[in-house]
mmCIF file of C-alpha atoms and ligand atoms in Angstrom:
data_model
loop_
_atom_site.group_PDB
_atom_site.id
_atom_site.type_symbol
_atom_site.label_atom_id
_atom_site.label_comp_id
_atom_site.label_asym_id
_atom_site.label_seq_id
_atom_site.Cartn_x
_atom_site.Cartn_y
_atom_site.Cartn_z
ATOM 1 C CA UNK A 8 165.360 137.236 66.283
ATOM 2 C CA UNK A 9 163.171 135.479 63.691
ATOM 3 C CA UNK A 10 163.560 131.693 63.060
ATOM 4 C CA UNK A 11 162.507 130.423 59.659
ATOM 5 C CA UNK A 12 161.458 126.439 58.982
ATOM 6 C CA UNK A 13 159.817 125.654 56.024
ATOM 7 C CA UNK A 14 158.081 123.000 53.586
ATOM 8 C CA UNK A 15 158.133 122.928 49.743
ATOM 9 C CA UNK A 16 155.095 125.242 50.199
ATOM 10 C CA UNK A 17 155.352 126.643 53.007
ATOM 11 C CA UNK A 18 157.260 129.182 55.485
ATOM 12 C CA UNK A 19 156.918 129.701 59.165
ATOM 13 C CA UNK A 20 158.315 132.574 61.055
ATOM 14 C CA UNK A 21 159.070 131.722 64.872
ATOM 15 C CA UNK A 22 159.861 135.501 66.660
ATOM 16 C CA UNK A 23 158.883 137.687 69.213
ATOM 17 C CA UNK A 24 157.147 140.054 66.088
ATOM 18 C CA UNK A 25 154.787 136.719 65.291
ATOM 19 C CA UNK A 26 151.964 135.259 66.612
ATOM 20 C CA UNK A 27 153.350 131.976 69.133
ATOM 21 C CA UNK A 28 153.943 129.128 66.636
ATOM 22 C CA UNK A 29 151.890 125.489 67.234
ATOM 23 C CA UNK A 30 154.379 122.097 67.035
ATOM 24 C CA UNK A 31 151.900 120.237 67.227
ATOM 25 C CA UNK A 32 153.088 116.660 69.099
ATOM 26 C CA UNK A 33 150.838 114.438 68.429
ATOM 27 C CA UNK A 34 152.865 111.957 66.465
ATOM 28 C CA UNK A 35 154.656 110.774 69.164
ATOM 29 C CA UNK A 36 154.080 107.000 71.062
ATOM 30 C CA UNK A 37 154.419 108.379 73.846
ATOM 31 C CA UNK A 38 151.549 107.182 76.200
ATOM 32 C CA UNK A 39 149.803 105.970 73.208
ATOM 33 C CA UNK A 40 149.515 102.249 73.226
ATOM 34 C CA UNK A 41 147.751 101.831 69.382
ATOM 35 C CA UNK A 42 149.871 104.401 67.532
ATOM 36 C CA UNK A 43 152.761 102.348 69.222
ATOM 37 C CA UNK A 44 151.735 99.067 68.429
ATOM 38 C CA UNK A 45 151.054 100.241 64.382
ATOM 39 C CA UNK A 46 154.575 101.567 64.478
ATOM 40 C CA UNK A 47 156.159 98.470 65.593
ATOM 41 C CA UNK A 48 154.159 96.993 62.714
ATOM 42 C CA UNK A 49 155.240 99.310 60.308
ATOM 43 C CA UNK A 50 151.407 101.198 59.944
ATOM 44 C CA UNK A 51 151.811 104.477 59.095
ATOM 45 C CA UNK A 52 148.226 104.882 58.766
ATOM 46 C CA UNK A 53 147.260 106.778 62.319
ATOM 47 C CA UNK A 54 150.539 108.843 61.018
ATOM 48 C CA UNK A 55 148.666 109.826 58.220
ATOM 49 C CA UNK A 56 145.418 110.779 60.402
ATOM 50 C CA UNK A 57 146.683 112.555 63.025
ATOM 51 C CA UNK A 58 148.697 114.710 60.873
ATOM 52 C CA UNK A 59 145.338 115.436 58.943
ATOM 53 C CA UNK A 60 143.688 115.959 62.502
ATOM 54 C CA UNK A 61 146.358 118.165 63.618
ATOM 55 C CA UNK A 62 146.938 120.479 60.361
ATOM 56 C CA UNK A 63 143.197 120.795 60.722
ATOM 57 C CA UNK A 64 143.251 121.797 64.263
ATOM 58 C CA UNK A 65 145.504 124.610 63.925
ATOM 59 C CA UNK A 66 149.147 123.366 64.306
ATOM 60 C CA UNK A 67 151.978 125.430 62.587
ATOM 61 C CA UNK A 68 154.442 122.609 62.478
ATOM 62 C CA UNK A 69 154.089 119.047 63.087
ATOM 63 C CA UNK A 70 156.607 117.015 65.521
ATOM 64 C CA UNK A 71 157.457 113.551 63.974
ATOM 65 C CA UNK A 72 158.965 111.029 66.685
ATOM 66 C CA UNK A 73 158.603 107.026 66.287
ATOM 67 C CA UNK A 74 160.800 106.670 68.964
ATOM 68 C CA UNK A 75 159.321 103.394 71.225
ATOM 69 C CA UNK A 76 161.185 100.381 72.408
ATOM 70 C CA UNK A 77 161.099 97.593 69.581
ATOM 71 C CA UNK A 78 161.307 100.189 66.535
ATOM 72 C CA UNK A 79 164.015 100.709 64.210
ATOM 73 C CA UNK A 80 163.858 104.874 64.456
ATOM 74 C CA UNK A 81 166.728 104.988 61.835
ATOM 75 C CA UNK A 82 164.770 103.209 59.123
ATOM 76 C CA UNK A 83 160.763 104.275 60.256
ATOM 77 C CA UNK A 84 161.372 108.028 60.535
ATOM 78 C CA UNK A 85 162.240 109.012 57.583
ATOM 79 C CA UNK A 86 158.708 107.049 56.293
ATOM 80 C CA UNK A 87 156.944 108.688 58.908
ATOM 81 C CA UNK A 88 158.028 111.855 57.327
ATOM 82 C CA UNK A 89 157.679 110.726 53.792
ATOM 83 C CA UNK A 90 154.183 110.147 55.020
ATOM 84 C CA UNK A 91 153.386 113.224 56.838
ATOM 85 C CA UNK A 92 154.825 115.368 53.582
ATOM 86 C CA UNK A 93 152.598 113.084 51.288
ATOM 87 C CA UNK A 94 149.606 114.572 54.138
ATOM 88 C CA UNK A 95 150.210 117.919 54.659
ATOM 89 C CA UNK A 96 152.142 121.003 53.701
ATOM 90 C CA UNK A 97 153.469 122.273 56.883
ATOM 91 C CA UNK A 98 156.896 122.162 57.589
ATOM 92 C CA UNK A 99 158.320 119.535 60.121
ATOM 93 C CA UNK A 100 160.144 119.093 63.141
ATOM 94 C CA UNK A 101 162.113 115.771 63.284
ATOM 95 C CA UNK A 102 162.297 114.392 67.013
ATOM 96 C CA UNK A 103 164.660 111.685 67.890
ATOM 97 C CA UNK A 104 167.063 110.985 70.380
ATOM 98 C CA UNK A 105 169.097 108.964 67.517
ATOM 99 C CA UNK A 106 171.117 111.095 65.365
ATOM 100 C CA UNK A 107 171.246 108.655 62.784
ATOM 101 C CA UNK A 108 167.261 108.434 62.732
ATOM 102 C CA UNK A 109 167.904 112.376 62.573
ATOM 103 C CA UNK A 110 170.015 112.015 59.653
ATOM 104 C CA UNK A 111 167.954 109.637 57.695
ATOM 105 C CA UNK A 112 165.201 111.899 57.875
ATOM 106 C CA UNK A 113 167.066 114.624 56.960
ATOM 107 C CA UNK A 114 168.042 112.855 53.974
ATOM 108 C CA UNK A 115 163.916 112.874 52.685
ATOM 109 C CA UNK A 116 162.622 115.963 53.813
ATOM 110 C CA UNK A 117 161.988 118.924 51.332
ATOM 111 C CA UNK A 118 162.508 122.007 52.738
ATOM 112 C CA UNK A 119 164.146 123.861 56.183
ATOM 113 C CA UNK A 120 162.869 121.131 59.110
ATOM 114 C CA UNK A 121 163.503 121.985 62.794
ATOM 115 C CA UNK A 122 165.291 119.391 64.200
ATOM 116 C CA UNK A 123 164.195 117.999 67.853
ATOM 117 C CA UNK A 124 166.763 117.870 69.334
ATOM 118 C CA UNK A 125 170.389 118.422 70.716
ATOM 119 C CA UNK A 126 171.698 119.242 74.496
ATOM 120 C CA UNK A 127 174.622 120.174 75.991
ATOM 121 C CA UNK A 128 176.086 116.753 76.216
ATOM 122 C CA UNK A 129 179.722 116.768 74.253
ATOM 123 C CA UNK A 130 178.440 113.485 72.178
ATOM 124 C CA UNK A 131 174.656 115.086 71.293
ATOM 125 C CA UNK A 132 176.376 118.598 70.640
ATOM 126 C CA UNK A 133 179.552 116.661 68.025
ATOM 127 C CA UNK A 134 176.906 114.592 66.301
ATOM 128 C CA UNK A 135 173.870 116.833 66.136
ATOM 129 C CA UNK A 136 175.528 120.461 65.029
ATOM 130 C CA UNK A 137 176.902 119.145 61.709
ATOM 131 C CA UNK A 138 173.686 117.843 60.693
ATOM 132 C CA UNK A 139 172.126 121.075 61.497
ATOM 133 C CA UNK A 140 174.793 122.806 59.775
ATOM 134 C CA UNK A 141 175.285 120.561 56.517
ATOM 135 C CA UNK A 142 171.344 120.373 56.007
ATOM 136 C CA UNK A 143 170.493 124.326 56.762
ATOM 137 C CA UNK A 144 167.994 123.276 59.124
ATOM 138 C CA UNK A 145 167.165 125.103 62.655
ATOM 139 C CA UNK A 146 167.577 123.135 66.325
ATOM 140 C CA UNK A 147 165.657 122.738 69.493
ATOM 141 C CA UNK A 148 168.670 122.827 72.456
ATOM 142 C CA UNK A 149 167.864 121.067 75.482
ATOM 143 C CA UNK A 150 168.999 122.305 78.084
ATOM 144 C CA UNK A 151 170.134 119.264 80.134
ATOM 145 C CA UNK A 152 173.987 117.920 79.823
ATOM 146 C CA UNK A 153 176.133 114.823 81.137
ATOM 147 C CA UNK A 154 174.725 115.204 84.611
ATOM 148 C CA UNK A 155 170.874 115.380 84.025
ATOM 149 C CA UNK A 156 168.516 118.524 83.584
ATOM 150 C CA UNK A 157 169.540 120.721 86.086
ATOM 151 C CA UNK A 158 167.061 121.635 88.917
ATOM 152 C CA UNK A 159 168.102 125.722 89.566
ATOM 153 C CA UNK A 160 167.735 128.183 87.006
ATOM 154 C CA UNK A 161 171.443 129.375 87.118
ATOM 155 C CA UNK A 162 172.699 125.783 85.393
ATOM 156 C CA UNK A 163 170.112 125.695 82.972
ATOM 157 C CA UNK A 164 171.248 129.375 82.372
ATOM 158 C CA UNK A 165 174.547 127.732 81.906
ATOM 159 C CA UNK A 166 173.818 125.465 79.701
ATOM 160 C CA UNK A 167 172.054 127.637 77.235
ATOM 161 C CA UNK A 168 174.806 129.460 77.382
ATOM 162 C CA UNK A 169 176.457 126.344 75.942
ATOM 163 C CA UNK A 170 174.585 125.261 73.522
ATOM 164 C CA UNK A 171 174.144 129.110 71.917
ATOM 165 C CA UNK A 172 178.299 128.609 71.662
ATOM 166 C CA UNK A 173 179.187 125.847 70.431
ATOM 167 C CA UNK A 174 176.222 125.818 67.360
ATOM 168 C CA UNK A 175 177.468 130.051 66.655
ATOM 169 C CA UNK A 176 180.924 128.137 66.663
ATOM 170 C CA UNK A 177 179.736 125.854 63.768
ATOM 171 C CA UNK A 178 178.456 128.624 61.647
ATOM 172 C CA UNK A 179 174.617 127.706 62.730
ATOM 173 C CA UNK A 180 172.965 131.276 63.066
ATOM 174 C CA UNK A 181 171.481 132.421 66.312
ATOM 175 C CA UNK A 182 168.358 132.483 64.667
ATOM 176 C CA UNK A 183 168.311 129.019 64.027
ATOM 177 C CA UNK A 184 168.621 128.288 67.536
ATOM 178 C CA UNK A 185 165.577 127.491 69.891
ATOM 179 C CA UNK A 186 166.311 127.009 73.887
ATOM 180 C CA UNK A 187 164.036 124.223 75.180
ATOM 181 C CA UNK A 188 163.717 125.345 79.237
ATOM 182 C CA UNK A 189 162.378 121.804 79.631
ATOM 183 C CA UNK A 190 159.338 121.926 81.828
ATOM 184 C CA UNK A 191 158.494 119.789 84.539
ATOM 185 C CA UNK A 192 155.392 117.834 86.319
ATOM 186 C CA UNK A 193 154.654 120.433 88.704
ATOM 187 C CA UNK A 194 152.570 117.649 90.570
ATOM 188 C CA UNK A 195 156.429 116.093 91.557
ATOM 189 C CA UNK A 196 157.708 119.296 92.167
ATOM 190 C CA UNK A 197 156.137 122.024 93.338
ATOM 191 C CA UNK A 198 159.252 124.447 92.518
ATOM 192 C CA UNK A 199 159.353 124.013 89.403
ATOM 193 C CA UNK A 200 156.869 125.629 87.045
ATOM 194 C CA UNK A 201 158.385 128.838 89.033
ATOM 195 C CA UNK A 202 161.954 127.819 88.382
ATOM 196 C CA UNK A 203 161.018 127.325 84.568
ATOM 197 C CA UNK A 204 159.142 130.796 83.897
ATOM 198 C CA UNK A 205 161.995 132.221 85.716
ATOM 199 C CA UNK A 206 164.446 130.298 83.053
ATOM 200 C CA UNK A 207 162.813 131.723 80.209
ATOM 201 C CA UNK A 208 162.768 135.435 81.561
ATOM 202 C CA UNK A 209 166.702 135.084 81.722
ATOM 203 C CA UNK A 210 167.706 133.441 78.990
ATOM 204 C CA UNK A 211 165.275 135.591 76.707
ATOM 205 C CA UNK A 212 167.152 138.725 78.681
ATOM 206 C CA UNK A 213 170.657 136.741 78.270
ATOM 207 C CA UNK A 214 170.626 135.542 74.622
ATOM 208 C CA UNK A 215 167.907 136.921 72.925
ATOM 209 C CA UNK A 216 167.231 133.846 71.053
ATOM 210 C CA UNK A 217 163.660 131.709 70.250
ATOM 211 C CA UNK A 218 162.233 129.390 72.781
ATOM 212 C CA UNK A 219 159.975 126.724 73.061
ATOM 213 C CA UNK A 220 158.161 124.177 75.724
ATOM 214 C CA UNK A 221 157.167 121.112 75.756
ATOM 215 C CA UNK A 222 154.281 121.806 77.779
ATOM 216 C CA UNK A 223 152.382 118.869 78.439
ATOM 217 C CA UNK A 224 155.323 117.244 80.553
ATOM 218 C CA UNK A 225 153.819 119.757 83.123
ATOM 219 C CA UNK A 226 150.630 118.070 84.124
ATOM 220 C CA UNK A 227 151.728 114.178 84.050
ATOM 221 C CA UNK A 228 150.543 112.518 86.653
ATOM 222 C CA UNK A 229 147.405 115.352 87.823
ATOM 223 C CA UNK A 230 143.616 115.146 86.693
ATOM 224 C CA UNK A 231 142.451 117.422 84.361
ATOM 225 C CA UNK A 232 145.915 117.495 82.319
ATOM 226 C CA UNK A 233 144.566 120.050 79.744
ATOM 227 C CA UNK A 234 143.001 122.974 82.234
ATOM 228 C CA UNK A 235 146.934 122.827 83.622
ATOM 229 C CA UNK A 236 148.983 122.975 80.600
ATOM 230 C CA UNK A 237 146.108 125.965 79.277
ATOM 231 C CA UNK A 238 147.500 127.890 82.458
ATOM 232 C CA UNK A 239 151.056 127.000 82.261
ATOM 233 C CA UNK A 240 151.539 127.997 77.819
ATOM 234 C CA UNK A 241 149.433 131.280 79.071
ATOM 235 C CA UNK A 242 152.070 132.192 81.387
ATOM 236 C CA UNK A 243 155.024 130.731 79.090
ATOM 237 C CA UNK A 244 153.852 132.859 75.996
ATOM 238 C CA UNK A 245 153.575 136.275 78.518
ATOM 239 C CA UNK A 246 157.503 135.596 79.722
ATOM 240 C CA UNK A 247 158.778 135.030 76.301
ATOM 241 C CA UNK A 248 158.014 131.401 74.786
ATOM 242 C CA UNK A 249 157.570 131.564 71.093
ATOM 243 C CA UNK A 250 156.852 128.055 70.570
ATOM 244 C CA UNK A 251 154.923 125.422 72.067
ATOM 245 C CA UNK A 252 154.675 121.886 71.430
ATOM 246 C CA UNK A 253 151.405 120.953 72.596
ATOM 247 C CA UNK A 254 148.081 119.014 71.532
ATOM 248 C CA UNK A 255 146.792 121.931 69.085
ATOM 249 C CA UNK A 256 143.621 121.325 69.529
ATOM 250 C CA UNK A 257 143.139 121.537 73.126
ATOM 251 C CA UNK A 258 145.750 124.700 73.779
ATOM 252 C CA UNK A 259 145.236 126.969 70.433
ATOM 253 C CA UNK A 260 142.276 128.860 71.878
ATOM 254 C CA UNK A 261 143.769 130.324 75.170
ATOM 255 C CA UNK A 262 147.217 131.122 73.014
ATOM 256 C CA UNK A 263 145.300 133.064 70.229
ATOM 257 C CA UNK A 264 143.877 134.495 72.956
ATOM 258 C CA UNK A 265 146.929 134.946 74.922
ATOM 259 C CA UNK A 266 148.397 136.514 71.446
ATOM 260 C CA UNK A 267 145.618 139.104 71.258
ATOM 261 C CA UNK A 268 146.693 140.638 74.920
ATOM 262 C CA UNK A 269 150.438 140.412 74.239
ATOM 263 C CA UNK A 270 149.875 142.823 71.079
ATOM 264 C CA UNK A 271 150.458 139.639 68.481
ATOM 265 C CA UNK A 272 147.167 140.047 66.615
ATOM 266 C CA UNK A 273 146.685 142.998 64.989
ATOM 267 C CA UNK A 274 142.623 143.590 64.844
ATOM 268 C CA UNK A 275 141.774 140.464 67.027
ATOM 269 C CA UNK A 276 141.602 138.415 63.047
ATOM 270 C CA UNK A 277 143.283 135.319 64.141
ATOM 271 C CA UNK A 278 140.894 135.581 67.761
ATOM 272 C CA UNK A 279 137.964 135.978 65.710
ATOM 273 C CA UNK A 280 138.491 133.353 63.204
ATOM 274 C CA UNK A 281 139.574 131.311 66.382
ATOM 275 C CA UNK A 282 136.287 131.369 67.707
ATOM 276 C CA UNK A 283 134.282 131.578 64.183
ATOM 277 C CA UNK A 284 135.730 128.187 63.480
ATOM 278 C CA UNK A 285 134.953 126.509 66.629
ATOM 279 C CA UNK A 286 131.295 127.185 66.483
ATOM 280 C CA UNK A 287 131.447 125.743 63.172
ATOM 281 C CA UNK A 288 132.944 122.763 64.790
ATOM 282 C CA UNK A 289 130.167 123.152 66.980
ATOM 283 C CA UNK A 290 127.535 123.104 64.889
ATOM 284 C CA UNK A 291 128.375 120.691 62.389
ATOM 285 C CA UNK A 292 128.961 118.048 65.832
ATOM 286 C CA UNK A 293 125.711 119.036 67.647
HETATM 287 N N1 LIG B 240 160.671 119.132 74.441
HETATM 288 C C1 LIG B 240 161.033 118.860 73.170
HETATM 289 N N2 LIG B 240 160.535 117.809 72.496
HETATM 290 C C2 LIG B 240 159.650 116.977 73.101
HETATM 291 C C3 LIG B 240 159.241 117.224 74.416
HETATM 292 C C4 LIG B 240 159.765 118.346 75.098
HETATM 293 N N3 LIG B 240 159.161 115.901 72.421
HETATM 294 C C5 LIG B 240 158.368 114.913 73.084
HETATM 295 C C6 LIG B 240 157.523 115.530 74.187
HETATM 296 N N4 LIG B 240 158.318 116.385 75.012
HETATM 297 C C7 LIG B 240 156.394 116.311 73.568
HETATM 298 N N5 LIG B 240 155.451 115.414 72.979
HETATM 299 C C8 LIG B 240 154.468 114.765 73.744
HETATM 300 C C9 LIG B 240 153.722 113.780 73.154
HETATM 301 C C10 LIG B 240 152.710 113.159 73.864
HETATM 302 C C11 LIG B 240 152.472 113.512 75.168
HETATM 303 C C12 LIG B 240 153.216 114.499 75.748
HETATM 304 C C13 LIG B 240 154.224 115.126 75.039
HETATM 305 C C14 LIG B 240 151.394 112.917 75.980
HETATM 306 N N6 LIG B 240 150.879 111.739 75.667
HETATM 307 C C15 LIG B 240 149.770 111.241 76.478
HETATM 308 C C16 LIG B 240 150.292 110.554 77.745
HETATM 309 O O1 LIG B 240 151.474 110.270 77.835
HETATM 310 O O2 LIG B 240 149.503 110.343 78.637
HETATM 311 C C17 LIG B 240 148.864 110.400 75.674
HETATM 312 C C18 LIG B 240 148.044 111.318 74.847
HETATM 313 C C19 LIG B 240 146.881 110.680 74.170
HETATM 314 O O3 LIG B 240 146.662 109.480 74.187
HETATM 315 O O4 LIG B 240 146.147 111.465 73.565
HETATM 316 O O5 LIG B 240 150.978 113.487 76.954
HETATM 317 O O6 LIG B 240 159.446 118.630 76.258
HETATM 318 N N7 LIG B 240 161.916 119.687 72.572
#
């Protein structure tokens, strides 16, 4: 099972024979009051920087959501991801929660985007699938539906299930695919960084397909966010996570390590040059 996204210059293969793929998710409001406040303004500038940042700090792919209360997603994403291409050459992975933001971006991008994202829910599933389909991109399935994200594994299970259906149904190949477990703050719930590894070890048995985290939603609301979501992509990666969004910089080391003991890096190159470049860094900041 090897998913393929790409940019005009550029192709990335997500897949068990690969080393785990970066998205990185920094361009994203989320919790970030100034990037916020220069979207609502229409500044793409700290767009333009933090996909520099980013690119340079390892990411594969770059997530690109301006979704924040007061902005017009439909019309600012697709410049957000005129911007980013205009940045960098890695390929792209369009988050909204508005299909017709998802569309317009569609409309601009050059090459085979990943597109963040589509759940169970009838209305997400009948407006999401033919975009995927008519633009020959690849899809990040939630899996949460009508009545919420489930809590036990079995539902989510379900719901996979779903979502692996109804996209084979439209022609989408199960390769372009990618189950999103959806991980949660294990500080709220103390089930349920258990109840997620265990989701990924099934469905990965189940379907076979790609899957991918969103890891930092693990640690909201504990100190030391970063040592946490290091632990928690260590033991997604070892039950079968291919891709993570995450803050590159601070979770690429321990998952080109974590690569190296799974087998994914053939003559420890990509561990080496891991560490190479970060006593550069070092150096050139001390
Ligand atoms: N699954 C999928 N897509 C997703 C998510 C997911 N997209 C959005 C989100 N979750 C992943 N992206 C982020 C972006 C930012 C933060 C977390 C996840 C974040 N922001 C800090 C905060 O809120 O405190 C602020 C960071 C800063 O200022 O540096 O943590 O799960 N498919």
């Amino acid at each position: 099972m090897e998913t393929r996204v790409s940019s005009p210059t550029r192709e990335v293969f997500i897949g068990d024979g690969h080393p785990t793929v970066l998205i990185g998710e920094r361009i994203n409001p989320a919790g970030k009051k100034k990037l916020a406040e220069a979207l609502k303004a229409g500044n793409l500038e700290v767009v333009h920087r933090e996909a520099l940042a980013q690119a340079q700090a390892g990411a594969d792919i770059l997530d690109v959501s301006v979704g924040t209360f007061g902005v017009n997603e439909v019309k600012l994403l697709p410049q957000a991801v005129k911007t980013v291409m205009d940045t960098v050459d890695i390929p792209l992975c369009l988050d909204s929660a508005v299909p017709e933001a998802l569309e317009a971006a569609l409309k601009v991008y050059k090459g085979k985007p990943l597109i963040n994202s589509v759940t169970g829910e009838e209305r997400s599933l009948a407006r999401v699938l033919p975009l995927v389909k008519e633009y020959g991109a690849a899809v990040i399935g939630l899996v949460q539906d009508e009545k919420g994200i489930p809590k036990d594994s079995e539902r989510r299970i379900a719901i996979a299930h779903k979502l692996v259906e109804k996209a084979t149904a439209f022609g989408i190949a199960q390769e372009d695919i990618i189950i999103d477990c959806l991980a949660f703050a294990v500080g709220a719930d103390p089930g349920s960084g258990t109840a997620v590894i265990d989701t990924i070890r099934k469905i990965k048995a189940e379907l076979g397909v790609n899957l991918t985290l969103g890891a930092s939603n693990v640690s909201f609301g504990l100190p030391d966010r970063s040592l946490l979501n290091n632990a928690f992509v260590v033991m997604a990666v070892a039950a079968g996570v291919t891709c993570l969004i995450v803050d590159a910089a601070k979770i690429r080391p321990a998952v080109v390590a974590a690569d190296l003991i799974l087998g994914r890096d053939k003559h420890a190159r990509r561990y080496i040059d891991s560490y190479r470049q970060r006593q550069r860094l070092q150096k050139q900041e001390g």
